[in-house]
Tab-separated table of C-alpha atoms in Angstrom:
chain	number	residue	atom	x	y	z
W	25	MET	CA	104.599	124.891	102.021
W	26	LYS	CA	101.584	123.576	103.904
W	27	GLU	CA	100.037	122.527	100.595
W	28	ILE	CA	102.824	120.032	99.866
W	29	TYR	CA	101.925	118.162	103.054
W	30	ILE	CA	98.278	118.127	102.039
W	31	ILE	CA	99.250	116.728	98.626
W	32	LEU	CA	101.464	114.085	100.222
W	33	PHE	CA	98.688	113.118	102.636
W	34	SER	CA	96.269	112.831	99.724
W	35	VAL	CA	98.727	110.582	97.877
W	36	LEU	CA	99.238	108.456	100.993
W	37	LEU	CA	95.487	107.981	101.427
W	38	GLY	CA	95.157	106.959	97.771
W	39	ALA	CA	98.005	104.459	98.070
W	40	VAL	CA	96.571	102.927	101.235
W	41	GLY	CA	93.237	102.729	99.418
W	42	GLN	CA	94.890	100.688	96.649
W	43	ILE	CA	96.468	98.389	99.221
W	44	ALA	CA	93.056	97.904	100.834
W	45	PHE	CA	91.568	97.076	97.415
W	46	LYS	CA	94.209	94.412	96.806
W	47	TYR	CA	93.783	92.913	100.267
W	48	GLY	CA	90.018	92.894	99.909
W	49	ALA	CA	90.100	91.421	96.410
W	50	THR	CA	92.182	88.486	97.604
W	51	HIS	CA	89.985	87.787	100.624
W	52	ILE	CA	86.493	87.681	99.136
W	53	PRO	CA	85.200	84.114	99.369
W	54	GLU	CA	84.149	82.509	96.101
W	55	THR	CA	81.303	80.718	97.821
W	56	GLY	CA	78.965	81.708	100.596
W	57	SER	CA	76.038	83.996	101.142
W	58	ILE	CA	75.893	87.583	99.960
W	59	THR	CA	76.132	88.642	103.608
W	60	GLU	CA	79.419	86.783	104.007
W	61	LYS	CA	80.764	88.384	100.852
W	62	ILE	CA	79.760	91.875	101.978
W	63	ILE	CA	81.383	91.344	105.372
W	64	ALA	CA	84.528	90.050	103.682
W	65	ALA	CA	84.562	93.119	101.419
W	66	TRP	CA	85.187	95.581	104.269
W	67	PRO	CA	88.721	96.372	103.009
W	68	ILE	CA	87.290	97.323	99.619
W	69	ILE	CA	84.704	99.561	101.248
W	70	GLY	CA	87.475	101.057	103.391
W	71	GLY	CA	89.562	101.616	100.264
W	72	LEU	CA	86.694	103.501	98.644
W	73	PHE	CA	86.369	105.662	101.748
W	74	LEU	CA	90.105	106.427	101.690
W	75	TYR	CA	89.909	107.323	97.989
W	76	GLY	CA	87.064	109.715	98.732
W	77	LEU	CA	88.999	111.302	101.571
W	78	SER	CA	92.071	111.533	99.345
W	79	THR	CA	90.010	113.393	96.752
W	80	LEU	CA	88.812	115.924	99.328
W	81	PHE	CA	92.380	116.694	100.417
W	82	TRP	CA	93.464	116.865	96.767
W	83	ILE	CA	90.776	119.417	95.909
W	84	TYR	CA	91.705	121.463	98.968
W	85	ALA	CA	95.368	121.542	97.897
W	86	LEU	CA	94.496	122.531	94.322
W	87	ARG	CA	92.978	125.780	95.553
W	88	THR	CA	96.471	127.265	95.823
W	89	VAL	CA	98.889	124.898	94.053
W	90	GLU	CA	99.516	124.825	90.316
W	91	LEU	CA	98.120	121.661	88.769
W	92	SER	CA	101.249	121.249	86.641
W	93	TYR	CA	103.254	121.029	89.881
W	94	ALA	CA	100.823	118.995	91.980
W	95	TYR	CA	99.671	116.353	89.513
W	96	PRO	CA	103.062	114.722	88.859
W	97	LEU	CA	103.460	114.290	92.621
W	98	ILE	CA	100.636	111.753	92.498
W	99	SER	CA	103.276	109.436	91.031
W	100	LEU	CA	104.598	109.040	94.552
W	101	GLY	CA	101.608	106.763	95.047
W	102	TYR	CA	103.164	104.349	92.550
W	103	VAL	CA	106.281	104.197	94.684
W	104	LEU	CA	104.304	103.540	97.870
W	105	VAL	CA	102.138	100.849	96.266
W	106	PHE	CA	105.226	99.264	94.674
W	107	ALA	CA	106.877	98.927	98.093
W	108	ALA	CA	103.682	97.675	99.726
W	109	SER	CA	103.203	95.110	96.955
W	110	TYR	CA	106.618	93.681	97.695
W	111	PHE	CA	106.522	93.768	101.499
W	112	LEU	CA	102.842	93.050	102.203
W	113	PHE	CA	101.856	90.801	99.310
W	114	GLN	CA	105.249	89.251	98.476
W	115	GLU	CA	104.874	90.234	94.820
W	116	SER	CA	107.938	89.745	92.641
W	117	ILE	CA	109.965	92.731	91.490
W	118	SER	CA	111.666	92.397	88.122
W	119	PRO	CA	114.684	94.507	87.159
W	120	LEU	CA	112.556	96.188	84.494
W	121	ARG	CA	109.929	97.221	87.055
W	122	LEU	CA	112.646	98.459	89.365
W	123	GLY	CA	114.091	100.529	86.523
W	124	GLY	CA	110.672	102.026	85.892
W	125	LEU	CA	110.366	102.884	89.563
W	126	VAL	CA	113.731	104.670	89.471
W	127	LEU	CA	112.503	106.748	86.524
W	128	ILE	CA	109.312	107.636	88.394
W	129	ILE	CA	111.283	108.695	91.468
W	130	SER	CA	113.583	110.791	89.260
W	131	GLY	CA	110.564	112.552	87.786
W	132	ILE	CA	109.113	113.228	91.231
W	133	VAL	CA	112.408	114.747	92.384
W	134	LEU	CA	112.621	116.977	89.297
W	135	VAL	CA	109.065	118.242	89.734
W	136	ALA	CA	109.483	118.767	93.482
W	137	LYS	CA	112.601	120.887	92.908
W	138	SER	CA	110.896	123.099	90.332
């Protein structure tokens, strides 16, 4: 049971990494010195760090969890990023996207119950 928490933590780190990428990508100045651009890119660098950390937790969990069980749970990251996109970046949510999200959640539930 401990492994499920490690998987979920790995997914959370990956999702936060994606959010950091988006934030960083929208805040890099188009003009300015390379130093200013590097300083502005700290969220992207942070996102890369979180992705690396996520990978370490993922590998640790895979020592004892079946890949066919664990891998579909990564889809939870889609759900987290979807919500963050709406609440943090005010991105629009179409009914079709929402329907896709419901299907993803259904798949996660089915895999988690197996």
